[in-house]
Coordinates of C-alpha atoms and ligand atoms in Angstrom, one line a residue:
M1 CA -67.9 4.4 46.8
I2 CA -66.6 3.8 43.2
I3 CA -68.6 5.5 40.5
S4 CA -67.8 4.3 37.0
S5 CA -70.8 5.4 34.9
P6 CA -69.7 8.2 32.6
S7 CA -73.0 9.9 32.9
N8 CA -72.7 9.9 36.8
I9 CA -69.2 11.2 36.5
F10 CA -70.4 13.9 34.2
Y11 CA -73.2 14.8 36.6
L12 CA -70.8 15.1 39.5
T13 CA -67.8 16.7 37.9
G14 CA -69.1 18.3 34.6
C15 CA -66.6 16.2 32.6
L16 CA -67.9 13.7 30.0
I17 CA -65.3 11.0 29.4
I18 CA -66.2 8.0 27.4
P19 CA -63.5 5.4 28.4
G20 CA -64.5 2.5 26.2
E21 CA -63.0 -0.6 27.6
R22 CA -60.5 1.3 29.8
L23 CA -60.9 1.9 33.5
L24 CA -62.5 5.1 34.6
A25 CA -63.4 5.4 38.3
L26 CA -64.4 8.2 40.6
Y27 CA -63.6 7.2 44.2
L28 CA -65.7 9.0 46.8
N29 CA -64.5 8.8 50.4
R30 CA -66.3 9.8 53.6
D31 CA -63.3 12.1 54.6
G32 CA -63.8 14.1 51.4
S33 CA -60.6 13.0 49.7
H34 CA -62.3 12.2 46.4
K35 CA -60.1 10.9 43.5
I36 CA -60.7 10.2 39.9
F37 CA -58.7 7.3 38.3
I38 CA -58.2 8.2 34.7
N39 CA -56.1 6.9 31.8
D40 CA -53.4 9.3 30.4
L41 CA -55.3 9.2 27.0
F42 CA -58.1 11.4 28.3
T43 CA -57.8 15.1 28.6
V44 CA -59.8 16.9 31.3
P45 CA -59.7 20.4 32.5
E46 CA -57.0 21.3 35.1
D47 CA -59.4 21.7 38.0
I48 CA -62.5 19.4 38.1
G49 CA -62.8 19.5 41.9
V50 CA -61.1 16.1 42.7
E51 CA -57.6 14.8 42.7
K52 CA -56.6 13.0 39.5
V53 CA -54.7 9.7 39.6
R54 CA -53.2 9.0 36.2
F55 CA -52.2 5.7 34.7
S56 CA -51.2 4.3 31.3
D57 CA -52.3 1.2 29.5
S58 CA -49.2 -0.7 30.6
D59 CA -49.6 0.2 34.3
D60 CA -51.2 -2.3 36.8
Y61 CA -54.1 0.2 37.3
L62 CA -56.2 -2.1 39.4
S63 CA -53.4 -2.4 42.0
I64 CA -53.1 1.4 41.9
L65 CA -56.8 1.8 42.5
S66 CA -56.8 -0.8 45.2
S67 CA -54.0 0.9 47.0
H68 CA -56.1 4.0 47.5
I69 CA -59.2 2.2 48.8
D70 CA -59.8 1.8 52.5
H71 CA -59.5 -2.0 52.9
S72 CA -61.2 -2.1 56.3
T73 CA -64.7 -0.9 55.3
T74 CA -67.5 -1.5 52.9
L75 CA -67.1 -0.3 49.4
G76 CA -70.1 0.9 47.4
V77 CA -70.0 0.3 43.6
D78 CA -72.4 1.5 41.0
K79 CA -74.4 -0.9 38.8
N80 CA -72.3 -0.2 35.7
F81 CA -69.0 -1.1 37.2
P82 CA -67.7 -3.8 34.9
A83 CA -67.1 -7.3 36.3
R84 CA -63.6 -7.3 34.7
F85 CA -62.6 -4.6 37.2
L86 CA -64.8 -5.5 40.2
L87 CA -63.8 -9.2 40.4
P88 CA -60.0 -8.6 40.4
L89 CA -60.5 -5.9 43.1
M90 CA -62.4 -8.4 45.2
E91 CA -59.6 -10.9 44.7
K92 CA -57.1 -8.2 45.9
K93 CA -59.4 -7.7 49.0
A94 CA -59.6 -4.0 48.2
A95 CA -62.5 -3.7 50.7
A96 CA -64.1 -5.6 53.6
D97 CA -67.4 -5.9 51.7
Y98 CA -69.2 -4.6 48.6
V99 CA -72.6 -3.1 48.1
L100 CA -74.6 -1.8 45.2
A101 CA -74.8 1.9 45.8
S102 CA -76.1 3.4 42.5
D103 CA -79.1 4.9 44.2
C104 CA -76.9 7.5 46.0
V105 CA -76.3 9.2 42.6
D106 CA -79.4 8.0 40.8
N107 CA -81.8 9.5 43.3
E108 CA -79.9 12.9 43.1
R109 CA -80.1 12.8 39.3
A110 CA -83.8 12.1 39.3
C111 CA -84.7 15.6 40.3
K112 CA -83.4 18.2 37.9
D113 CA -82.4 21.6 39.3
A114 CA -83.3 24.9 37.6
Q115 CA -80.3 24.8 35.2
E116 CA -80.9 21.2 34.2
Q117 CA -84.6 22.0 33.7
G118 CA -83.7 24.8 31.3
I119 CA -81.5 22.5 29.2
M120 CA -84.2 19.8 29.2
R121 CA -86.7 22.4 28.0
K122 CA -84.4 23.6 25.2
A123 CA -83.7 20.0 24.1
S124 CA -87.4 19.4 23.7
E125 CA -88.0 22.7 22.0
I126 CA -85.4 21.6 19.4
N127 CA -87.2 18.3 19.1
D128 CA -90.5 20.0 18.5
M129 CA -88.9 22.1 15.7
A130 CA -87.2 19.0 14.3
M131 CA -90.5 17.1 14.0
K132 CA -91.9 19.8 11.8
E133 CA -88.8 19.3 9.5
F134 CA -89.1 15.5 9.6
I135 CA -92.7 15.6 8.3
K136 CA -91.3 17.3 5.1
L137 CA -89.3 14.2 4.4
I138 CA -92.5 12.2 4.0
K139 CA -92.8 12.0 0.2
P140 CA -94.2 9.5 -2.3
G141 CA -92.2 6.3 -2.4
V142 CA -89.7 7.4 0.3
T143 CA -88.2 4.6 2.4
E144 CA -87.9 4.5 6.2
R145 CA -84.1 4.7 5.9
Q146 CA -84.4 7.7 3.6
V147 CA -86.4 9.5 6.2
A148 CA -84.2 8.5 9.1
E149 CA -80.8 9.3 7.5
P150 CA -81.0 13.2 7.2
M151 CA -82.3 13.6 10.8
E152 CA -79.0 14.0 12.5
K153 CA -78.0 16.8 10.2
I154 CA -81.3 18.5 10.8
Y155 CA -80.9 18.3 14.5
R156 CA -77.4 19.9 14.3
R157 CA -78.8 22.7 12.0
L158 CA -81.4 23.4 14.7
G159 CA -78.8 23.7 17.4
A160 CA -78.6 20.2 18.9
D161 CA -75.4 18.3 19.4
G162 CA -76.7 15.2 17.6
Y163 CA -79.4 12.6 18.4
S164 CA -79.9 11.0 21.8
F165 CA -80.6 7.6 20.2
P166 CA -80.8 6.4 16.6
P167 CA -84.1 7.6 15.1
L168 CA -87.0 5.2 14.8
V169 CA -89.1 5.5 11.7
A170 CA -91.7 2.9 10.9
F171 CA -94.3 2.7 8.2
G172 CA -97.6 0.7 8.2
K173 CA -97.4 -2.7 9.8
N174 CA -93.7 -2.1 10.8
A175 CA -95.0 0.4 13.4
A176 CA -96.6 -2.5 15.2
E177 CA -93.2 -3.9 16.0
G178 CA -92.0 -2.7 19.4
H179 CA -88.7 -1.3 18.3
H180 CA -88.4 -1.4 14.6
T181 CA -85.1 -0.5 12.9
P182 CA -85.6 1.7 9.8
D183 CA -85.2 -0.4 6.6
D184 CA -86.0 -0.1 2.9
T185 CA -89.7 -0.4 3.3
P186 CA -91.3 2.2 0.9
L187 CA -94.2 4.4 2.0
K188 CA -97.7 3.5 0.8
D189 CA -101.0 5.4 0.8
G190 CA -102.9 4.7 4.0
D191 CA -99.8 3.9 6.0
C192 CA -99.2 5.1 9.5
V193 CA -95.9 6.9 9.9
L194 CA -94.4 6.4 13.4
I195 CA -91.5 8.7 14.3
D196 CA -89.8 8.2 17.7
V197 CA -86.8 10.6 17.9
G198 CA -84.7 12.6 20.3
C199 CA -81.7 14.9 20.3
R200 CA -78.9 15.8 22.8
K201 CA -78.3 19.3 23.9
D202 CA -75.5 20.3 26.4
G203 CA -75.4 16.8 27.8
Y204 CA -79.2 16.3 28.2
C205 CA -81.7 14.3 26.1
S206 CA -85.1 14.8 24.5
D207 CA -87.4 12.0 23.3
M208 CA -90.8 12.3 21.5
T209 CA -93.0 10.1 19.4
R210 CA -95.7 11.2 16.9
T211 CA -97.7 9.0 14.6
F212 CA -99.1 10.4 11.4
F213 CA -101.0 8.9 8.5
Y214 CA -100.1 9.2 4.8
R215 CA -102.9 10.4 2.5
S216 CA -105.7 8.5 4.3
V217 CA -106.5 6.8 7.5
S218 CA -108.8 3.7 7.9
S219 CA -111.6 4.0 10.4
H220 CA -109.9 1.3 12.6
A221 CA -106.6 3.2 12.7
K222 CA -108.5 6.4 13.5
E223 CA -110.2 4.7 16.4
V224 CA -106.8 3.3 17.7
Y225 CA -105.3 6.8 17.4
G226 CA -108.1 8.3 19.4
I227 CA -107.7 5.8 22.3
V228 CA -103.9 6.3 22.5
L229 CA -104.4 10.1 22.5
K230 CA -107.0 9.8 25.3
A231 CA -104.6 7.6 27.3
N232 CA -101.7 10.1 26.8
R233 CA -103.9 13.0 28.0
A234 CA -105.4 11.2 30.9
A235 CA -101.9 10.4 32.2
E236 CA -100.5 13.9 31.7
A237 CA -103.6 15.4 33.4
M238 CA -102.9 13.6 36.7
I239 CA -99.3 14.4 37.2
Y240 CA -98.8 16.2 40.5
P241 CA -96.2 15.8 43.2
G242 CA -97.0 12.8 45.4
V243 CA -98.8 10.8 42.7
R244 CA -97.2 7.4 42.3
F245 CA -95.5 6.3 39.0
C246 CA -97.6 3.0 39.1
D247 CA -100.9 5.0 39.3
I248 CA -99.9 7.1 36.2
D249 CA -99.2 3.9 34.3
R250 CA -102.5 2.4 35.5
T251 CA -104.6 5.4 34.4
A252 CA -103.3 5.3 30.9
R253 CA -103.5 1.5 30.8
D254 CA -107.1 1.5 32.0
V255 CA -108.2 3.8 29.1
I256 CA -106.6 1.4 26.6
K257 CA -108.0 -1.7 28.4
K258 CA -111.5 -0.4 28.6
A259 CA -111.4 0.2 24.8
G260 CA -110.4 -3.5 24.3
Y261 CA -106.7 -3.1 23.4
G262 CA -105.1 -4.0 26.7
K263 CA -103.0 -6.8 25.1
E264 CA -101.9 -4.5 22.4
F265 CA -100.2 -2.0 24.8
T266 CA -97.1 -4.1 25.3
H267 CA -94.7 -1.9 27.3
R268 CA -94.5 0.4 30.3
L269 CA -96.0 3.8 30.0
G270 CA -92.7 5.7 30.3
H271 CA -89.2 6.1 31.6
S272 CA -87.1 8.8 33.4
I273 CA -84.8 10.8 31.2
G274 CA -82.0 13.4 31.6
I275 CA -78.3 12.9 30.9
E276 CA -79.3 9.4 29.6
V277 CA -82.4 8.6 27.5
H278 CA -83.4 6.0 29.9
E279 CA -82.6 6.8 33.5
N280 CA -83.4 5.1 36.8
G281 CA -87.2 5.2 37.6
D282 CA -89.7 4.0 35.1
V283 CA -93.4 4.8 34.8
S284 CA -94.7 1.2 35.2
S285 CA -96.9 -1.0 37.4
S286 CA -93.8 -2.1 39.4
N287 CA -92.6 1.3 40.4
C288 CA -94.7 2.7 43.3
D289 CA -92.4 5.6 44.2
E290 CA -94.0 9.0 44.4
I291 CA -93.1 11.6 41.9
K292 CA -91.3 14.8 43.0
P293 CA -90.9 18.3 41.6
G294 CA -88.0 18.4 39.1
M295 CA -88.4 14.8 37.8
T296 CA -88.5 14.4 34.1
F297 CA -90.0 11.4 32.4
S298 CA -91.8 10.2 29.3
I299 CA -95.5 9.5 28.8
E300 CA -95.8 7.2 25.8
P301 CA -98.8 5.0 25.6
G302 CA -99.1 2.8 22.4
I303 CA -101.4 0.3 20.7
Y304 CA -99.8 -2.2 18.3
V305 CA -102.1 -4.2 16.0
E306 CA -99.9 -6.9 14.5
G307 CA -99.7 -6.8 10.7
E308 CA -101.7 -3.6 10.5
V309 CA -100.9 -0.5 12.4
G310 CA -98.9 0.9 15.4
V311 CA -99.7 4.2 17.2
R312 CA -97.6 5.7 19.9
I313 CA -97.9 9.3 21.2
E314 CA -95.0 10.4 23.5
D315 CA -94.2 13.6 25.3
L316 CA -91.7 14.4 28.0
V317 CA -93.0 16.0 31.2
L318 CA -91.4 17.9 34.0
V319 CA -93.0 17.6 37.5
T320 CA -93.5 21.1 39.0
E321 CA -94.6 22.2 42.5
T322 CA -98.1 22.7 41.2
G323 CA -98.5 19.9 38.7
C324 CA -96.7 19.2 35.4
E325 CA -95.2 21.0 32.5
V326 CA -95.4 19.1 29.2
L327 CA -92.1 19.8 27.5
N328 CA -93.3 19.0 24.0
H329 CA -95.7 21.4 22.3
D330 CA -96.0 19.8 18.9
T331 CA -99.6 19.1 18.1
K332 CA -101.1 15.7 19.0
E333 CA -104.3 16.0 16.9
L334 CA -104.5 13.3 14.2
K335 CA -102.7 14.5 11.1
I336 CA -102.9 13.2 7.6
I337 CA -99.9 14.1 5.5
P338 CA -101.2 14.9 2.0
Ligands
MN1 MN1 -89.1 7.2 25.1

């Protein structure tokens, strides 16, 4: 099997290499003679547990890779292997057949071991602390961009390695857009303030959303907030090994549907998370896999009323042997920023 995803290679070797457009391939062989094909440009520790095959930009690196592959059997490739590498390898008849084999690594990555759980916990702890700092940025007349910009520095001050995705800050009706990019919209009295943020710590990600209100909240927005919170809590309360992802999604969705906002909940309930913000395995109606201890994913119901208000409340959860540990401890009670 060829593994090309940098996060899979990080998971298996402990080395994070971002190759850009260059070839990076970890070749796993049944006989245990694993090899990593890596450009001379990238420095890695002396011993990473596999043989290194080095090449330069001017080498015919695909022929080098092909010469190491067993041509007589099926080759697994991961879903991220670029067509610009795979198609020439197929032309060179590097293998007898090719299969998508991402699940081999993705299924292992889905369940975090004790060490990974510790890091995930720490990343969310920093995110909880950061949210308290971010609220302080909400001041009269401030724009979304002005709130989003200092966030990376704040994360670093709190011990994170940076953010896990660009911060999402949305005021008022902008919060009703699915994925709004912070712009020069100024804050107004009565606006909702949606903050969807995450940091990276020792290679692992956090992700959390809170929605606040500035100075006042309309009775309609308050109703919407209450429904989203109820959906969030109902979903978290049922998390237990053996429960299906699709049933968690349905539980939250039913709360929102019954309240009359089914159409305004426009996305899946959550996604798996770890080395990447979005990992294989989502909390949606189409994923009927059972959850297992060690899995980490988000629970993020939302209601988006076009032109008016958007509310999303997101926590990360860790499935335990006896239920679930919510990794975020920041309050979810409706909060009006004075
Ligand atoms: Mn998320």
